[in-house]
Every structure is written in C-alpha cells, then in structure tokens.
Amino acid sequence: MHNRSSIDVAGPLEPFAAGFADWLARHGYTRISARFQLYVMAHLSRWLTEEDLDPLALSTMDLKRFLVARTRAGYTQYLSPKALDPMLASLREQGLSVMAPPAIQGPVGAALDDYRAYLVRERGLAAATVRAYMDGVRPFILSRLMGDQRALRWDSLDAAAVIGFVVARTSKQSRGAAKLTVTALRSLLGFLHVEGLIARSLAGVVPAVAAWRLAGLPKGLTPAAVHALVASCDRRTRLGRRDYTVLTMLVRLGTRAGELAALTLEDVNWRTGTIIIRGKGHQVESLPLPSDVGEAIAAYVRCARPTTATGRTVFVRYRAPHQRLSTSGVTQIVAAAARRAGLGVIHAHRLRHTAASQLLRAGAPLPEIGQLLRHRRALTTAIYAKVDRAALRTIARPWPGGVA
C-alpha cells in the first residue's frame, strides 16, 4: 500500500482513503500518480462537507458541480469526469453505490425505456447495438414533443415529417452515421406501429442513404510503408514491445481492432500453434499462428505486459490502471506509429486491407483471403479483385479504334 501519511483525507470520504490507496497500488499507479489521485479525493471530501452532501447520495450532477468548483478554485489538473474514474471505481469496490447516470424524465424517457425493452426482449439485440439505436432515435423522439413538453405527438406523424427529419439530420452526418440513423429510425417506426401508437408503419418511407457497394478501392500500404510503421516502435521499452506486437498482428493476420482488443491469453494455443479470433456476429475462428507473430506475443507477455494487469486480455493499457486495451486504443497505436513514421493519417482497418493485398500479390486466391479475413460472403472479398491489375489485364477488352 502507498504511504499516504502526508495526505489528509478528512470528511465523509476519510473511511475510504486507505482502500483507495490500496486500489491504486494494485492497479499499477506510480507513487506520484497515486498521491495526486488521493489529493483529488481529499478535495472532493472537503467539498462534500462544504455542500453538506452525503456520499451515499452523490449523483452525476453533483460531480459536475464539483469539477466546476475545482476549476474555479484555480486547479489546472484532474478537471474532467474521466479523471474521477479511478476514485469512483474504488468507492464502488468498497461498497459505495454512487454515480448512477440520471435517467431522462418525462414522456421522452418513458418512450426510450419502452423502445429499449422492445429491442432487448423482442429483437434480442446486443447491448452495444441497443445503445447505438437509442442514440440514433433520441433526436427524433425529442422532435415529437408538444409545446408544453408533457406529451409526444404520434397521432400527427406522417411521411412528410419522417422524411423532413431524415433530410435535416443526415445532411450533417457522415455516411456511416447517417446509415445508422435511418436504420434505427426504421426500427423505431416499426415498434410504434406494433404498439399501436401510429396507424400504419412508416418504416418504408424512410429514405435510404446513398451508398454503392464495392465502389471504392481498398488502400493497402506498400511494403516499405509497413516496414517504416513497424520499425517506428522502440522495442527496448515496454510500450514499444506492445505497439510492435499490435502492429504485427494487424498486418500479418488482418484482424480488426476490436478482435485484437478482445484477444485473451487463453486464445493463444502455443502447443498447437493456433490462435482463436472472436469476430463480428459471435464468429469464433481458429487460425494458424505465424512464427513471427507468436514470437512478438511471447516477448510482450513475458517482458512487457504489466504484472498488475486486470483481466485476461493479452493487450492492456500502458498507463495505470492496467485494464484491457480498448478498440480505440488499438486505433490510436496505429495512428501514433504512422505519425512517427511520417506516413500521415492511417487507421487500423487500413492494415487489414494491407494484409489482404499482400496475400493477393503473393498469389493467394480470393477464397483463401476471405477465409483469413473471416468474411461471411464472397462478395465482400470481391473488392480485392479490383486491385489485382495483372489478373484484370487478362480479361480487359481492347479499346475500340485502337490507341487514341
């Protein structure tokens, strides 16, 4: 446990200070970082005393008020809600139930709760998909509030209102976000019809988002760019070993960022030389483990993976708390390596295209590429045929009239 003798946590949080210090030590915080975290706890405890608030009744709004007060008091660090996450996690571990997010009240909140129950009970959607749908339809539900904010106007909903909302909303969104908006809206309109809140289903009037399948070209990196990307990692450091292993797996196995983040220690079978990839749609595939990938994983796990890591995922955060590396964390590793190598902006999915392009150049047929990438349909893999120019030349017909 960290020595906190010089840190006085007085007030209602005093009984939880020792447990917080122990939590920080177990999660790999350095002595200096732990002291700063305890200073924040001491400040919050003093503020609770001044505001005459009970920690047992602490809400998200109370925390926001505390952060505002902290900023006004002249503090320049630990001013965001994320900065309070370690302390809140420790308090919950010690049995203090705090920070339940405030629910949306009124008719909008009731409608969202009913729709959420429908998605879970009737549709059986995963939690992440439910959250995405809820975020997509919330603006539409808010737009149906009457002037007094006490009721929703479903009886006057018509095709013009639906189309008008879609046009106004999606014009400000990316193509991916717009597609999610119209998909979620169709689902909501179907739910409203099933519940009898609208006379007929209006899902069919929701405009589609223009998108042409296989219209673009997959942009893989050149071998020189791949070498520069991987070589930018300093493998003499723990951080460099982790990033090198992540990049190697992305390039060699074509894994998605989320698949890499979900990889556990048990998914690597050293005896058989295979690795389990848990992909989209609950797919579970066993792939051969290339020797260079296996060596990189072994070196990272033996020499660089923190001993204070929580959970069984292979890749964890470099900074405390040493929790599992998130999907966005994998993307950030690729982006940082690209900046170091002077390659501009590169996202993790581009390395998946690179893996497929390398196989294509080596003569691998499209079905094998689709198997490695775990595509469910051959049409998804067909896009890589467009970059095989040598094969395309054999079927290209001569231009009428010869060379212009």
PDB file of N, CA, C and O in Angstrom, residues 361 384-399:
ATOM      1  N   ARG A 361      -0.905 -10.242 -53.746  1.00  0.00           N
ATOM      2  CA  ARG A 361       0.350 -10.121 -54.504  1.00  0.00           C
ATOM      3  C   ARG A 361       1.147 -11.416 -54.475  1.00  0.00           C
ATOM      4  O   ARG A 361       1.893 -11.719 -55.407  1.00  0.00           O
ATOM      5  N   TYR A 384     -11.264  -6.979 -53.521  1.00  0.00           N
ATOM      6  CA  TYR A 384      -9.818  -7.062 -53.699  1.00  0.00           C
ATOM      7  C   TYR A 384      -9.438  -7.497 -55.107  1.00  0.00           C
ATOM      8  O   TYR A 384      -8.278  -7.356 -55.507  1.00  0.00           O
ATOM      9  N   ALA A 385     -10.410  -8.024 -55.862  1.00  0.00           N
ATOM     10  CA  ALA A 385     -10.124  -8.348 -57.262  1.00  0.00           C
ATOM     11  C   ALA A 385      -9.819  -7.088 -58.057  1.00  0.00           C
ATOM     12  O   ALA A 385      -9.118  -7.128 -59.066  1.00  0.00           O
ATOM     13  N   LYS A 386     -10.324  -5.945 -57.608  1.00  0.00           N
ATOM     14  CA  LYS A 386     -10.137  -4.692 -58.332  1.00  0.00           C
ATOM     15  C   LYS A 386      -8.705  -4.173 -58.243  1.00  0.00           C
ATOM     16  O   LYS A 386      -8.306  -3.331 -59.048  1.00  0.00           O
ATOM     17  N   VAL A 387      -7.951  -4.645 -57.251  1.00  0.00           N
ATOM     18  CA  VAL A 387      -6.575  -4.168 -57.130  1.00  0.00           C
ATOM     19  C   VAL A 387      -5.576  -5.154 -57.736  1.00  0.00           C
ATOM     20  O   VAL A 387      -4.377  -4.889 -57.760  1.00  0.00           O
ATOM     21  N   ASP A 388      -6.085  -6.306 -58.215  1.00  0.00           N
ATOM     22  CA  ASP A 388      -5.209  -7.281 -58.876  1.00  0.00           C
ATOM     23  C   ASP A 388      -5.135  -6.915 -60.358  1.00  0.00           C
ATOM     24  O   ASP A 388      -5.809  -7.501 -61.203  1.00  0.00           O
ATOM     25  N   ARG A 389      -4.333  -5.933 -60.681  1.00  0.00           N
ATOM     26  CA  ARG A 389      -4.309  -5.393 -62.037  1.00  0.00           C
ATOM     27  C   ARG A 389      -3.785  -6.404 -63.054  1.00  0.00           C
ATOM     28  O   ARG A 389      -4.213  -6.421 -64.207  1.00  0.00           O
ATOM     29  N   ALA A 390      -2.838  -7.250 -62.624  1.00  0.00           N
ATOM     30  CA  ALA A 390      -2.298  -8.234 -63.563  1.00  0.00           C
ATOM     31  C   ALA A 390      -3.387  -9.184 -64.032  1.00  0.00           C
ATOM     32  O   ALA A 390      -3.480  -9.517 -65.224  1.00  0.00           O
ATOM     33  N   ALA A 391      -4.247  -9.629 -63.101  1.00  0.00           N
ATOM     34  CA  ALA A 391      -5.337 -10.530 -63.490  1.00  0.00           C
ATOM     35  C   ALA A 391      -6.384  -9.797 -64.313  1.00  0.00           C
ATOM     36  O   ALA A 391      -6.965 -10.363 -65.245  1.00  0.00           O
ATOM     37  N   LEU A 392      -6.622  -8.536 -63.988  1.00  0.00           N
ATOM     38  CA  LEU A 392      -7.636  -7.775 -64.731  1.00  0.00           C
ATOM     39  C   LEU A 392      -7.198  -7.537 -66.173  1.00  0.00           C
ATOM     40  O   LEU A 392      -8.033  -7.468 -67.075  1.00  0.00           O
ATOM     41  N   ARG A 393      -5.899  -7.406 -66.406  1.00  0.00           N
ATOM     42  CA  ARG A 393      -5.426  -7.176 -67.779  1.00  0.00           C
ATOM     43  C   ARG A 393      -5.749  -8.353 -68.689  1.00  0.00           C
ATOM     44  O   ARG A 393      -5.932  -8.186 -69.895  1.00  0.00           O
ATOM     45  N   THR A 394      -5.810  -9.562 -68.124  1.00  0.00           N
ATOM     46  CA  THR A 394      -6.058 -10.735 -68.960  1.00  0.00           C
ATOM     47  C   THR A 394      -7.488 -10.799 -69.458  1.00  0.00           C
ATOM     48  O   THR A 394      -7.779 -11.528 -70.437  1.00  0.00           O
ATOM     49  N   ILE A 395      -8.400 -10.068 -68.818  1.00  0.00           N
ATOM     50  CA  ILE A 395      -9.793 -10.092 -69.251  1.00  0.00           C
ATOM     51  C   ILE A 395     -10.244  -8.758 -69.853  1.00  0.00           C
ATOM     52  O   ILE A 395     -11.379  -8.643 -70.291  1.00  0.00           O
ATOM     53  N   ALA A 396      -9.328  -7.780 -69.864  1.00  0.00           N
ATOM     54  CA  ALA A 396      -9.670  -6.472 -70.423  1.00  0.00           C
ATOM     55  C   ALA A 396      -9.770  -6.563 -71.949  1.00  0.00           C
ATOM     56  O   ALA A 396      -8.913  -7.162 -72.597  1.00  0.00           O
ATOM     57  N   ARG A 397     -10.823  -5.978 -72.511  1.00  0.00           N
ATOM     58  CA  ARG A 397     -11.004  -5.987 -73.972  1.00  0.00           C
ATOM     59  C   ARG A 397     -10.333  -4.760 -74.561  1.00  0.00           C
ATOM     60  O   ARG A 397     -10.278  -3.693 -73.948  1.00  0.00           O
ATOM     61  N   PRO A 398      -9.796  -4.867 -75.784  1.00  0.00           N
ATOM     62  CA  PRO A 398      -9.134  -3.712 -76.409  1.00  0.00           C
ATOM     63  C   PRO A 398     -10.087  -2.575 -76.644  1.00  0.00           C
ATOM     64  O   PRO A 398     -11.273  -2.791 -76.922  1.00  0.00           O
ATOM     65  N   TRP A 399      -9.591  -1.363 -76.543  1.00  0.00           N
ATOM     66  CA  TRP A 399     -10.416  -0.161 -76.760  1.00  0.00           C
ATOM     67  C   TRP A 399     -10.758  -0.059 -78.248  1.00  0.00           C
ATOM     68  O   TRP A 399      -9.883  -0.166 -79.112  1.00  0.00           O
TER      69      TRP A 399
END
